[in-house]
Short mmCIF file of C-alpha atoms in Angstrom, two decimals:
data_model
loop_
_atom_site.label_atom_id
_atom_site.label_comp_id
_atom_site.label_asym_id
_atom_site.label_seq_id
_atom_site.Cartn_x
_atom_site.Cartn_y
_atom_site.Cartn_z
CA UNK M 1008 110.26 57.17 -43.20
CA UNK M 1009 111.84 59.54 -45.72
CA UNK M 1010 115.59 59.99 -45.63
CA UNK M 1011 117.00 63.49 -45.21
CA UNK M 1012 119.02 65.03 -48.02
CA UNK M 1013 122.76 64.80 -47.48
CA UNK M 1014 124.21 68.33 -47.05
CA UNK M 1015 126.60 69.11 -49.91
CA UNK M 1016 129.79 71.18 -49.99
CA UNK M 1017 127.80 74.36 -50.66
CA UNK M 1018 125.81 73.87 -47.44
CA UNK M 1019 128.96 73.34 -45.41
CA UNK M 1020 130.62 76.40 -46.97
CA UNK M 1021 127.60 78.52 -46.09
CA UNK M 1022 127.66 77.31 -42.47
CA UNK M 1023 131.42 77.94 -42.22
CA UNK M 1024 131.03 81.39 -43.76
CA UNK M 1025 128.53 82.53 -41.11
CA UNK M 1026 130.47 80.88 -38.29
CA UNK M 1027 133.44 82.97 -39.41
CA UNK M 1028 131.41 86.16 -38.86
CA UNK M 1029 130.57 85.11 -35.32
CA UNK M 1030 134.27 84.44 -34.67
CA UNK M 1031 135.12 87.90 -36.00
CA UNK M 1032 132.72 89.33 -33.42
CA UNK M 1033 134.41 87.38 -30.65
CA UNK M 1034 137.83 88.50 -31.88
CA UNK M 1035 136.82 92.17 -31.92
CA UNK M 1036 135.22 91.82 -28.47
CA UNK M 1037 138.66 90.86 -27.13
CA UNK M 1038 140.09 94.17 -28.32
CA UNK M 1039 138.22 95.96 -25.48
CA UNK M 1040 139.97 94.08 -22.63
CA UNK M 1041 143.20 94.20 -24.69
CA UNK M 1042 143.14 98.01 -24.69
CA UNK M 1043 142.27 98.02 -20.96
CA UNK M 1044 145.11 95.57 -20.23
CA UNK M 1045 147.61 97.66 -22.19
CA UNK M 1046 146.54 100.89 -20.49
CA UNK M 1047 146.78 99.33 -17.01
CA UNK M 1048 150.06 97.54 -17.68
CA UNK M 1049 148.54 94.04 -17.32
CA UNK M 1050 151.05 92.63 -19.81
CA UNK M 1051 150.30 88.93 -19.27
CA UNK M 1052 146.58 89.52 -19.87
CA UNK M 1053 147.32 91.77 -22.86
CA UNK M 1054 149.35 89.05 -24.60
CA UNK M 1055 146.57 86.52 -23.93
CA UNK M 1056 143.93 88.79 -25.50
CA UNK M 1057 146.20 89.68 -28.45
CA UNK M 1058 146.73 85.99 -29.26
CA UNK M 1059 143.05 85.14 -28.66
CA UNK M 1060 141.87 88.00 -30.91
CA UNK M 1061 144.42 87.12 -33.60
CA UNK M 1062 143.26 83.47 -33.71
CA UNK M 1063 139.58 84.47 -33.95
CA UNK M 1064 140.14 87.18 -36.60
CA UNK M 1065 142.39 84.86 -38.65
CA UNK M 1066 139.67 82.19 -38.57
CA UNK M 1067 137.20 84.76 -39.91
CA UNK M 1068 139.61 85.94 -42.62
CA UNK M 1069 140.13 82.35 -43.80
CA UNK M 1070 136.40 81.58 -43.81
CA UNK M 1071 135.65 84.84 -45.61
CA UNK M 1072 138.28 84.18 -48.29
CA UNK M 1073 137.57 80.49 -48.82
CA UNK M 1074 133.89 79.97 -48.01
CA UNK M 1075 132.03 83.05 -49.33
CA UNK M 1076 128.88 81.87 -51.08
CA UNK M 1077 125.67 83.30 -52.52
CA UNK M 1078 123.56 80.34 -51.41
CA UNK M 1079 120.41 81.32 -49.45
CA UNK M 1080 120.15 80.56 -45.78
CA UNK M 1081 117.45 78.00 -44.86
CA UNK M 1082 115.97 77.26 -41.44
CA UNK M 1083 118.16 74.15 -41.13
CA UNK M 1084 121.28 76.18 -41.93
CA UNK M 1085 120.27 78.79 -39.35
CA UNK M 1086 119.76 76.20 -36.63
CA UNK M 1087 123.09 74.48 -37.37
CA UNK M 1088 124.99 77.80 -37.46
CA UNK M 1089 123.51 78.85 -34.13
CA UNK M 1090 124.16 75.47 -32.46
CA UNK M 1091 127.77 75.46 -33.69
CA UNK M 1092 128.28 79.13 -32.79
CA UNK M 1093 127.37 78.39 -29.19
CA UNK M 1094 129.92 75.54 -29.21
CA UNK M 1095 132.74 77.26 -31.10
CA UNK M 1096 132.24 80.64 -29.40
CA UNK M 1097 133.13 79.32 -25.92
CA UNK M 1098 136.11 77.41 -27.37
CA UNK M 1099 137.54 80.61 -28.88
CA UNK M 1100 136.65 82.64 -25.75
CA UNK M 1101 138.44 80.03 -23.61
CA UNK M 1102 141.75 80.66 -25.44
CA UNK M 1103 142.70 83.93 -23.66
CA UNK M 1104 141.34 82.53 -20.39
CA UNK M 1105 143.66 79.54 -20.63
CA UNK M 1106 146.62 81.66 -21.78
CA UNK M 1107 146.13 84.03 -18.84
CA UNK M 1108 147.19 81.27 -16.45
CA UNK M 1109 144.03 81.52 -14.31
CA UNK M 1110 143.05 78.00 -15.34
CA UNK M 1111 145.40 75.04 -15.20
CA UNK M 1112 142.84 72.71 -16.79
CA UNK M 1113 141.60 73.50 -20.34
CA UNK M 1114 138.24 71.92 -19.46
CA UNK M 1115 137.79 74.47 -16.68
CA UNK M 1116 138.64 77.37 -19.03
CA UNK M 1117 136.00 76.02 -21.44
CA UNK M 1118 133.54 75.69 -18.54
CA UNK M 1119 134.15 79.34 -17.57
CA UNK M 1120 133.71 80.54 -21.17
CA UNK M 1121 130.52 78.51 -21.68
CA UNK M 1122 129.22 79.71 -18.31
CA UNK M 1123 129.93 83.31 -19.36
CA UNK M 1124 128.39 83.22 -22.84
CA UNK M 1125 125.32 81.21 -21.82
CA UNK M 1126 124.88 83.68 -18.89
CA UNK M 1127 124.98 80.84 -16.41
CA UNK M 1128 127.48 82.62 -14.19
CA UNK M 1129 129.07 79.74 -12.31
CA UNK M 1130 132.80 80.18 -11.98
CA UNK M 1131 135.77 77.86 -11.54
CA UNK M 1132 138.39 80.60 -11.81
CA UNK M 1133 141.30 80.52 -9.36
CA UNK M 1134 141.57 83.46 -6.98
CA UNK M 1135 138.79 85.62 -8.46
CA UNK M 1136 139.41 88.44 -5.96
CA UNK M 1137 142.86 89.06 -7.48
CA UNK M 1138 141.96 88.62 -11.15
CA UNK M 1139 143.31 91.45 -13.36
CA UNK M 1140 140.74 94.10 -14.29
CA UNK M 1141 140.94 93.37 -18.03
CA UNK M 1142 140.24 89.65 -17.51
CA UNK M 1143 137.28 90.41 -15.25
CA UNK M 1144 135.93 92.85 -17.84
CA UNK M 1145 136.24 90.18 -20.54
CA UNK M 1146 134.20 87.68 -18.46
CA UNK M 1147 131.48 90.29 -17.99
CA UNK M 1148 131.54 91.41 -21.65
CA UNK M 1149 131.00 87.79 -22.66
CA UNK M 1150 127.95 87.71 -20.41
CA UNK M 1151 126.32 90.81 -21.87
CA UNK M 1152 127.10 89.63 -25.44
CA UNK M 1153 125.68 86.17 -24.64
CA UNK M 1154 122.67 87.64 -22.86
CA UNK M 1155 121.70 89.90 -25.73
CA UNK M 1156 122.35 86.99 -28.11
CA UNK M 1157 125.83 86.64 -29.60
CA UNK M 1158 124.40 85.87 -33.02
CA UNK M 1159 122.14 88.88 -33.13
CA UNK M 1160 124.90 91.07 -31.72
CA UNK M 1161 127.41 89.97 -34.34
CA UNK M 1162 125.26 89.48 -37.38
CA UNK M 1163 123.24 92.65 -37.06
CA UNK M 1164 126.57 94.47 -37.19
CA UNK M 1165 128.37 92.45 -39.85
CA UNK M 1166 125.71 90.74 -41.97
CA UNK M 1167 123.84 92.41 -44.77
CA UNK M 1168 120.18 91.70 -45.31
CA UNK M 1169 117.54 91.42 -42.62
CA UNK M 1170 115.77 88.42 -44.12
CA UNK M 1171 118.82 86.21 -43.76
CA UNK M 1172 119.52 87.01 -40.14
CA UNK M 1173 115.87 86.62 -39.15
CA UNK M 1174 116.47 82.89 -39.57
CA UNK M 1175 119.40 83.07 -37.18
CA UNK M 1176 117.57 85.26 -34.67
CA UNK M 1177 114.71 82.78 -34.38
CA UNK M 1178 117.13 79.84 -34.24
CA UNK M 1179 118.84 81.45 -31.25
CA UNK M 1180 115.85 80.57 -29.05
CA UNK M 1181 114.31 83.99 -29.69
CA UNK M 1182 110.91 83.21 -31.08
CA UNK M 1183 109.37 86.65 -30.71
CA UNK M 1184 110.37 89.43 -33.05
CA UNK M 1185 109.80 92.64 -31.12
CA UNK M 1186 109.51 94.82 -34.22
CA UNK M 1187 108.64 93.70 -37.76
CA UNK M 1188 112.16 94.32 -39.03
CA UNK M 1189 114.98 92.31 -37.48
CA UNK M 1190 117.53 95.12 -37.68
CA UNK M 1191 115.09 97.44 -35.89
CA UNK M 1192 114.53 94.70 -33.31
CA UNK M 1193 118.28 94.44 -32.72
CA UNK M 1194 118.55 98.22 -32.52
CA UNK M 1195 115.72 98.35 -29.96
CA UNK M 1196 117.42 95.64 -27.84
CA UNK M 1197 120.67 97.64 -27.85
CA UNK M 1198 118.80 100.88 -27.04
CA UNK M 1199 117.01 99.35 -24.04
CA UNK M 1200 120.28 97.86 -22.76
CA UNK M 1201 122.14 101.15 -23.37
CA UNK M 1202 119.53 103.33 -21.65
CA UNK M 1203 119.29 101.09 -18.61
CA UNK M 1204 123.11 100.87 -18.54
CA UNK M 1205 123.48 104.66 -18.30
CA UNK M 1206 120.83 105.08 -15.59
CA UNK M 1207 121.48 102.06 -13.38
CA UNK M 1208 125.28 102.04 -13.66
CA UNK M 1209 125.26 105.66 -12.52
CA UNK M 1210 123.00 104.80 -9.58
CA UNK M 1211 125.16 101.77 -8.71
CA UNK M 1212 128.30 103.94 -8.77
CA UNK M 1213 126.66 106.45 -6.40
CA UNK M 1214 125.53 103.62 -4.08
CA UNK M 1215 129.02 102.10 -4.09
CA UNK M 1216 130.71 105.44 -3.34
CA UNK M 1217 128.22 105.88 -0.47
CA UNK M 1218 129.40 102.53 0.96
CA UNK M 1219 133.01 103.74 0.93
CA UNK M 1220 134.33 102.78 -2.52
CA UNK M 1221 136.77 105.10 -4.27
CA UNK M 1222 135.27 106.56 -7.51
CA UNK M 1223 137.55 104.41 -9.70
CA UNK M 1224 136.63 101.15 -7.98
CA UNK M 1225 132.96 102.17 -7.92
CA UNK M 1226 132.99 102.59 -11.73
CA UNK M 1227 134.74 99.24 -12.20
CA UNK M 1228 132.29 97.39 -9.94
CA UNK M 1229 129.25 99.33 -11.16
CA UNK M 1230 129.87 98.59 -14.85
CA UNK M 1231 130.50 94.89 -14.24
CA UNK M 1232 127.53 94.60 -11.89
CA UNK M 1233 125.22 96.06 -14.54
CA UNK M 1234 126.58 93.75 -17.27
CA UNK M 1235 126.17 90.60 -15.19
CA UNK M 1236 122.77 91.64 -13.77
CA UNK M 1237 121.04 92.82 -16.96
CA UNK M 1238 122.46 89.85 -18.88
CA UNK M 1239 121.00 87.74 -16.03
CA UNK M 1240 124.47 86.21 -15.97
CA UNK M 1241 125.51 86.41 -12.33
CA UNK M 1242 129.29 86.66 -12.60
CA UNK M 1243 130.78 88.77 -9.89
CA UNK M 1244 133.95 90.76 -9.46
CA UNK M 1245 134.41 89.26 -5.98
CA UNK M 1246 134.28 85.62 -4.91
CA UNK M 1247 131.67 86.45 -2.28
CA UNK M 1248 129.30 87.90 -4.94
CA UNK M 1249 126.82 90.55 -3.71
CA UNK M 1250 127.48 89.84 0.00
CA UNK M 1251 130.78 91.70 -0.50
CA UNK M 1252 129.02 95.08 -0.73
CA UNK M 1253 126.97 94.85 2.51
CA UNK M 1254 124.62 97.44 1.02
CA UNK M 1255 120.83 97.28 0.86
CA UNK M 1256 120.89 99.98 -1.87
CA UNK M 1257 123.22 97.92 -4.07
CA UNK M 1258 120.97 94.89 -3.51
CA UNK M 1259 117.85 96.93 -4.44
CA UNK M 1260 119.43 98.34 -7.61
CA UNK M 1261 120.82 94.96 -8.67
CA UNK M 1262 117.38 93.46 -7.95
CA UNK M 1263 115.64 95.98 -10.27
CA UNK M 1264 118.23 95.38 -13.02
CA UNK M 1265 117.75 91.60 -12.70
CA UNK M 1266 113.97 92.07 -13.09
CA UNK M 1267 114.59 94.31 -16.13
CA UNK M 1268 116.79 91.56 -17.59
CA UNK M 1269 114.15 88.90 -17.16
CA UNK M 1270 111.43 90.95 -18.91
CA UNK M 1271 110.98 90.04 -22.55
CA UNK M 1272 112.00 92.76 -25.00
CA UNK M 1273 108.37 92.73 -26.23
CA UNK M 1274 107.26 93.89 -22.78
CA UNK M 1275 110.05 96.48 -22.68
CA UNK M 1276 108.62 97.85 -25.93
CA UNK M 1277 105.11 97.93 -24.44
CA UNK M 1278 106.44 99.94 -21.49
CA UNK M 1279 108.41 102.31 -23.71
CA UNK M 1280 105.23 102.91 -25.72
CA UNK M 1281 103.31 103.60 -22.51
CA UNK M 1282 101.08 100.53 -22.56
CA UNK M 1283 101.57 98.92 -19.12
CA UNK M 1284 98.20 97.13 -19.57
CA UNK M 1285 99.90 94.97 -22.19
CA UNK M 1286 102.48 94.02 -19.57
CA UNK M 1287 99.93 93.21 -16.88
CA UNK M 1288 97.75 90.90 -18.99
CA UNK M 1289 100.64 89.06 -20.69
CA UNK M 1290 100.64 85.33 -19.88
CA UNK M 1291 104.31 85.49 -18.79
CA UNK M 1292 103.74 88.39 -16.36
CA UNK M 1293 100.80 86.57 -14.80
CA UNK M 1294 102.64 83.24 -14.61
CA UNK M 1295 105.72 84.82 -13.02
CA UNK M 1296 103.58 86.83 -10.57
CA UNK M 1297 101.52 83.87 -9.39
CA UNK M 1298 104.36 81.33 -9.27
CA UNK M 1299 107.00 83.55 -7.65
CA UNK M 1300 104.51 84.89 -5.07
CA UNK M 1301 103.59 81.30 -4.12
CA UNK M 1302 107.27 80.32 -4.06
CA UNK M 1303 108.19 83.32 -1.90
CA UNK M 1304 105.50 82.34 0.62
CA UNK M 1305 106.89 78.79 0.58
CA UNK M 1306 110.43 80.15 0.95
CA UNK M 1307 109.45 82.32 3.94
CA UNK M 1308 107.66 79.37 5.54
CA UNK M 1309 110.74 77.19 5.07
CA UNK M 1310 113.15 79.86 6.38
CA UNK M 1311 111.00 80.67 9.43
CA UNK M 1312 110.45 76.97 10.20
CA UNK M 1313 114.18 76.25 9.92
CA UNK M 1314 114.88 79.20 12.23
CA UNK M 1315 117.12 80.82 9.60
CA UNK M 1316 115.73 84.36 9.87
CA UNK M 1317 113.20 86.03 12.13
CA UNK M 1318 112.74 89.51 10.66
CA UNK M 1319 111.06 90.95 7.56
CA UNK M 1320 114.31 92.68 6.58
CA UNK M 1321 116.27 89.40 6.65
CA UNK M 1322 113.55 87.56 4.71
CA UNK M 1323 113.71 90.27 2.03
CA UNK M 1324 117.48 90.77 1.85
CA UNK M 1325 118.36 87.08 1.97
CA UNK M 1326 115.21 85.28 0.81
CA UNK M 1327 113.63 87.62 -1.74
CA UNK M 1328 116.96 88.58 -3.31
CA UNK M 1329 117.86 84.91 -3.78
CA UNK M 1330 114.41 84.17 -5.22
CA UNK M 1331 114.63 87.07 -7.70
CA UNK M 1332 118.16 85.98 -8.57
CA UNK M 1333 116.88 82.43 -9.20
CA UNK M 1334 113.67 83.28 -11.07
CA UNK M 1335 115.47 85.84 -13.25
CA UNK M 1336 118.16 83.20 -13.91
CA UNK M 1337 120.89 85.61 -12.79
CA UNK M 1338 122.61 83.72 -10.00
CA UNK M 1339 123.91 86.59 -7.86
CA UNK M 1340 124.30 85.40 -4.29
CA UNK M 1341 123.79 86.97 -0.88
CA UNK M 1342 124.54 83.72 0.93
CA UNK M 1343 127.55 81.42 0.84
CA UNK M 1344 126.82 78.08 -0.88
CA UNK M 1345 126.80 76.04 2.34
CA UNK M 1346 123.97 78.18 3.74
CA UNK M 1347 121.40 76.55 1.45
CA UNK M 1348 122.57 73.13 2.58
CA UNK M 1349 123.03 73.55 6.33
CA UNK M 1350 120.97 76.57 7.46
CA UNK M 1351 117.92 76.71 5.19
CA UNK M 1352 116.27 73.35 5.90
CA UNK M 1353 114.71 71.53 2.93
CA UNK M 1354 111.62 73.56 2.03
CA UNK M 1355 113.42 76.85 1.29
CA UNK M 1356 116.04 75.35 -1.10
CA UNK M 1357 113.17 73.45 -2.80
CA UNK M 1358 111.44 76.79 -3.50
CA UNK M 1359 114.68 78.15 -4.98
CA UNK M 1360 115.11 75.03 -7.15
CA UNK M 1361 111.54 75.45 -8.48
CA UNK M 1362 112.22 79.13 -9.28
CA UNK M 1363 115.47 78.20 -11.03
CA UNK M 1364 113.72 75.55 -13.12
CA UNK M 1365 111.06 77.99 -14.32
CA UNK M 1366 113.48 80.86 -15.06
CA UNK M 1367 112.40 84.13 -16.68
CA UNK M 1368 110.51 85.23 -19.77
CA UNK M 1369 110.98 84.03 -23.34
CA UNK M 1370 112.80 86.47 -25.63
CA UNK M 1371 114.63 88.05 -22.70
CA UNK M 1372 118.20 87.56 -21.52
CA UNK M 1373 116.95 84.97 -19.00
CA UNK M 1374 117.28 81.18 -19.05
CA UNK M 1375 115.26 78.26 -17.66
CA UNK M 1376 112.13 76.53 -18.95
CA UNK M 1377 110.57 80.02 -19.27
CA UNK M 1378 107.36 81.41 -17.80
CA UNK M 1379 105.71 81.20 -21.24
CA UNK M 1380 106.04 77.41 -21.36
CA UNK M 1381 105.01 76.97 -17.72
CA UNK M 1382 101.95 79.16 -18.34
CA UNK M 1383 101.02 77.36 -21.57
CA UNK M 1384 101.43 73.95 -19.90
CA UNK M 1385 99.12 75.05 -17.07
CA UNK M 1386 96.60 76.41 -19.57
CA UNK M 1387 96.67 73.17 -21.59
CA UNK M 1388 96.06 71.11 -18.42
CA UNK M 1389 93.02 73.29 -17.63
CA UNK M 1390 91.94 72.99 -21.29
CA UNK M 1391 92.04 69.17 -21.10
CA UNK M 1392 90.10 69.12 -17.81
CA UNK M 1393 87.41 71.38 -19.31
CA UNK M 1394 87.25 69.20 -22.43
CA UNK M 1395 86.62 66.12 -20.28
CA UNK M 1396 84.04 67.74 -18.01
CA UNK M 1397 81.98 69.51 -20.70
CA UNK M 1398 79.56 67.67 -23.04
CA UNK M 1399 81.23 66.11 -26.10
CA UNK M 1400 79.43 68.51 -28.41
CA UNK M 1401 80.86 71.57 -26.61
CA UNK M 1402 83.54 73.56 -28.40
CA UNK M 1403 86.33 74.21 -25.88
CA UNK M 1404 88.52 77.19 -26.73
CA UNK M 1405 91.33 78.37 -24.44
CA UNK M 1406 92.99 81.72 -25.01
CA UNK M 1407 95.99 83.54 -23.61
CA UNK M 1408 97.50 86.99 -24.01
CA UNK M 1409 100.94 87.42 -25.53
CA UNK M 1410 101.14 90.72 -27.37
CA UNK M 1411 97.57 90.04 -28.50
CA UNK M 1412 94.82 87.58 -27.62
CA UNK M 1413 95.75 84.15 -29.00
CA UNK M 1414 93.98 80.81 -29.15
CA UNK M 1415 95.88 77.95 -27.51
CA UNK M 1416 96.52 75.42 -30.28
CA UNK M 1417 97.52 71.79 -29.81
CA UNK M 1418 100.85 72.30 -31.59
CA UNK M 1419 101.76 75.25 -29.33
CA UNK M 1420 100.87 73.33 -26.18
CA UNK M 1421 102.74 70.23 -27.38
CA UNK M 1422 105.89 72.25 -28.19
CA UNK M 1423 105.83 73.87 -24.73
CA UNK M 1424 105.42 70.51 -22.95
CA UNK M 1425 108.16 68.83 -25.04
CA UNK M 1426 110.74 71.51 -24.21
CA UNK M 1427 109.67 71.41 -20.55
CA UNK M 1428 110.26 67.63 -20.51
CA UNK M 1429 113.64 68.05 -22.23
CA UNK M 1430 114.73 70.50 -19.53
CA UNK M 1431 113.75 67.89 -16.91
CA UNK M 1432 115.79 65.29 -18.83
CA UNK M 1433 118.77 67.67 -18.79
CA UNK M 1434 118.42 68.11 -15.00
CA UNK M 1435 118.29 64.31 -14.57
CA UNK M 1436 121.48 63.93 -16.62
CA UNK M 1437 123.28 66.40 -14.33
CA UNK M 1438 121.88 64.80 -11.17
CA UNK M 1439 122.82 61.24 -12.14
CA UNK M 1440 126.34 62.29 -13.24
CA UNK M 1441 126.95 64.19 -9.99
CA UNK M 1442 125.67 61.26 -7.92
CA UNK M 1443 127.83 58.82 -9.92
CA UNK M 1444 130.94 60.50 -8.51
CA UNK M 1445 129.75 59.35 -5.09
CA UNK M 1446 130.74 62.41 -3.07
CA UNK M 1447 127.52 64.41 -3.17
CA UNK M 1448 124.10 63.96 -1.64
CA UNK M 1449 120.82 64.23 -3.55
CA UNK M 1450 120.09 67.83 -2.42
CA UNK M 1451 123.45 69.04 -3.71
CA UNK M 1452 123.11 67.11 -6.98
CA UNK M 1453 119.57 68.40 -7.68
CA UNK M 1454 120.34 72.03 -6.76
CA UNK M 1455 123.46 72.25 -8.91
CA UNK M 1456 122.04 70.35 -11.92
CA UNK M 1457 118.93 72.56 -12.08
CA UNK M 1458 121.03 75.70 -11.62
CA UNK M 1459 123.40 74.71 -14.45
CA UNK M 1460 120.71 73.29 -16.77
CA UNK M 1461 118.60 76.46 -16.49
CA UNK M 1462 121.65 78.76 -16.93
CA UNK M 1463 121.10 80.26 -13.46
CA UNK M 1464 124.43 80.15 -11.61
CA UNK M 1465 123.47 79.95 -7.91
CA UNK M 1466 125.82 77.31 -6.54
CA UNK M 1467 125.57 75.06 -3.54
CA UNK M 1468 129.32 74.48 -3.82
CA UNK M 1469 129.55 71.54 -6.25
CA UNK M 1470 131.02 73.69 -9.03
CA UNK M 1471 134.52 74.63 -7.88
CA UNK M 1472 138.07 74.63 -9.28
CA UNK M 1473 138.53 71.03 -8.06
CA UNK M 1474 135.47 69.68 -9.91
CA UNK M 1475 136.10 66.46 -11.90
CA UNK M 1476 136.45 66.93 -15.68
CA UNK M 1477 133.65 64.45 -16.43
CA UNK M 1478 131.17 66.41 -14.33
CA UNK M 1479 132.41 69.69 -15.87
CA UNK M 1480 131.80 68.25 -19.36
CA UNK M 1481 128.22 67.22 -18.53
CA UNK M 1482 127.55 70.65 -17.00
CA UNK M 1483 128.98 72.28 -20.19
CA UNK M 1484 126.55 70.17 -22.24
CA UNK M 1485 123.66 71.17 -19.97
CA UNK M 1486 124.54 74.87 -20.27
CA UNK M 1487 124.70 74.60 -24.09
CA UNK M 1488 121.38 72.74 -24.35
CA UNK M 1489 119.70 75.12 -21.90
CA UNK M 1490 120.80 78.21 -23.84
CA UNK M 1491 119.65 76.75 -27.17
CA UNK M 1492 116.44 75.44 -25.60
CA UNK M 1493 117.21 72.12 -27.33
CA UNK M 1494 115.74 72.72 -30.79
CA UNK M 1495 118.90 73.95 -32.56
CA UNK M 1496 120.96 71.23 -30.82
CA UNK M 1497 118.66 68.50 -32.14
CA UNK M 1498 118.70 69.99 -35.64
CA UNK M 1499 122.53 69.90 -35.50
CA UNK M 1500 122.36 66.25 -34.46
CA UNK M 1501 119.98 65.49 -37.34
CA UNK M 1502 122.26 67.38 -39.71
CA UNK M 1503 125.25 65.28 -38.65
CA UNK M 1504 123.22 62.08 -39.17
CA UNK M 1505 122.17 63.32 -42.63
CA UNK M 1506 125.80 64.08 -43.40
CA UNK M 1507 126.75 60.50 -42.60
CA UNK M 1508 123.70 58.62 -43.87
CA UNK M 1509 121.60 61.05 -45.92
CA UNK M 1510 120.32 60.66 -49.47
CA UNK M 1511 122.59 62.28 -52.06
CA UNK M 1512 121.22 65.13 -54.25
CA UNK M 1513 120.05 63.86 -57.65
CA UNK C 225 111.23 104.03 -31.51
CA UNK C 226 111.59 107.79 -31.81
CA UNK C 227 114.58 109.45 -33.41
CA UNK C 228 116.85 111.60 -31.19
CA UNK C 229 115.42 114.82 -32.63
CA UNK C 230 111.77 113.93 -32.12
CA UNK C 231 109.73 115.07 -29.14
CA UNK C 232 109.03 111.58 -27.83
CA UNK C 233 112.69 110.49 -27.67
CA UNK C 234 113.34 111.31 -24.01
CA UNK C 235 109.76 110.59 -22.98
CA UNK C 236 110.05 106.99 -24.27
CA UNK C 237 113.29 106.40 -22.37
CA UNK C 238 112.03 107.99 -19.16
CA UNK C 239 108.86 105.94 -19.35
CA UNK C 240 110.80 102.71 -19.95
CA UNK C 241 113.22 103.28 -17.07
CA UNK C 242 110.46 104.61 -14.78
CA UNK C 243 108.12 101.68 -15.33
CA UNK C 244 110.92 99.12 -14.85
CA UNK C 245 111.83 100.84 -11.55
CA UNK C 246 108.17 100.89 -10.50
CA UNK C 247 107.88 97.20 -11.32
CA UNK C 248 110.91 96.45 -9.13
CA UNK C 249 109.45 98.47 -6.26
CA UNK C 250 106.06 96.76 -6.71
CA UNK C 251 107.79 93.37 -6.37
CA UNK C 252 109.43 94.60 -3.15
CA UNK C 253 106.08 95.87 -1.81
CA UNK C 254 104.22 92.61 -2.52
CA UNK C 255 107.10 90.58 -1.07
CA UNK C 256 107.07 92.71 2.11
CA UNK C 257 103.37 91.92 2.61
CA UNK C 258 104.03 88.19 2.04
CA UNK C 259 106.99 88.24 4.46
CA UNK C 260 104.90 89.99 7.17
CA UNK C 261 102.09 87.46 6.72
CA UNK C 262 104.56 84.55 6.76
CA UNK C 263 106.18 85.77 9.99
CA UNK C 264 102.76 86.29 11.61
CA UNK C 265 101.42 82.87 10.57
CA UNK C 266 104.50 80.63 10.76
CA UNK C 267 106.71 82.58 13.18
#
C-alpha cells in the first residue's frame, strides 16, 4: 500500500487561510443580531455578540496576515477545509450563545450551535419562550446560512476565483452544480431563497395577523419561520414549535416552504425555466413520491389502528405535517414529544423514522441519506436481479434520470450504498450510546439517533437541557458526519494520519 | 437567469413560486386521497 504524502507547512497555511475566511463570515453574521440587540436594548445579548464577532473577525485578521498563500487548492485541501469549517464554525457560533447565559454547560452551547448550522434543529436552550429577540434571530440566521451552505455563502462573497471555490462547493456535500459557473450557481441559490422569502414570509405574516398576532410579532415569527423552514432546520421561536400557532394556514404555508427547501436547486432551476417535466421524471422526485406515499399510508394505518385520530383533517394536520417535516429533514413539530411514544403505537413512529432516515433531495438544504441514494440503491438491486435472471450473454443496462438520462455505473451504485451504510452506522452509534446510559428504551433511542444523524430535529424528548454530556458529544458527532455526508470527515481523518505518519516530500 | 431589466425576469420568479406552491398543493391532494382510503379500509 502506498503511503500518503505528509502535508507540509504550505498546505497547513492554505487550510488556515481559507478557514479564516469562513470565520470572517461567521463574525459578520453576528453583526445582524448585534444591531437588533442594540436597537431593542438587549444589552446582555449585545455584549455577547460584540465579543463573539470580535473573536471571529480577529481570527480572520490573523489568518489573513500570517497565512496568505498563492498555493493552489486541491481536492484534499477542499475536503479538509470543509470538514474543519463545520467543526470550527459551531465552536465560534457557540461563543455568544454561552456568553448570553442561556447555557450553563459549554457542551450544550456547542450542541445548539452545531444543531443550528447543520440544520438539525434540536434545541437544549433554557426557557426558549423568553429568549431575547436578537438571540432567537441569531439561531435562525445560523440555520439559513448552514442550509444554503456556510462555505458557499462565505466564499462566494469573499473568495476570488470560481475554480478554487468549486472544490469547496463539491466538498460541502453538494455534488451537483446547478449552473456551469459556481458563482452563478451561488447567485441562483440566493435568488431562489430571496424570492421565496419575500413571497412566503409575506403570506406567513398575513396568516399570523389573521390568527391574532400584532403586526410586529407577526413579522418576527414570520421571518424566523421562513428561515427555519426553507433551511429545513426546524428551530422554532416557541418551545411548542408549530402547535403554538393553532393555525391550519400557517401549517399549510410552512409545509409548502419545507417542500421547497427539500427540492434540489437543480429542480428549482428546471421549474424557473418552465420545464416541470424535468422535475417529474427526476429519480429523486419519483423516489420521494413513491416512498413518502407508501410511508403516509403506513402512518395512517398505524394512527388509525392505535386510535390516535379518526378524521381526515387530523390525519393531515398531525400525520402528514409530521411526515413532510421528517422527509424534508426540517423537524417542525405539531405534537409534543411524548405523543410519538405513548399515543401513536409502534407502526406510525416507525414510518416517521423511515422518512427521517431517507431525508430529502441531494443538493438541497435537506439532510438524511437522500432520495438520490435510496433511488440508486433500489435501481442497483433491480439491476443485479435482472443480471442474474437474464442469459449470461445479455447486456444489462440500467438508466435513471437526473438532469439528463444517465447510465447506472458500478462506481455510482457503490458510492450510494457505502454512504447509506455509513448513515446506518451513525444511527447505531447514537442508539448504542443512548442505551448505554440505561434510562431510555429502544424506541426512544432509535427515534432520536435517526433524527440527529439525519439532521432532522423531531425529538421524542431525549434531547433536553438535562442531557448527559457524553450523549450530547455523540449527537454532535452524528450531526457533523450527517451534514458532511461522511466523505469530507474521512478525508480529514486521512489527512491527520498523513500528518503523523506520512511520507515526507523529496 | 434573466437580468432585472429583461422581459423574463418576473415570469421566471412567478413560475418558480407558482410551481412550488402547486407542488405543495398536489402533495396535500394526494395525501387527502390516501387518508380517506386509509380511514375507509382500516377505520
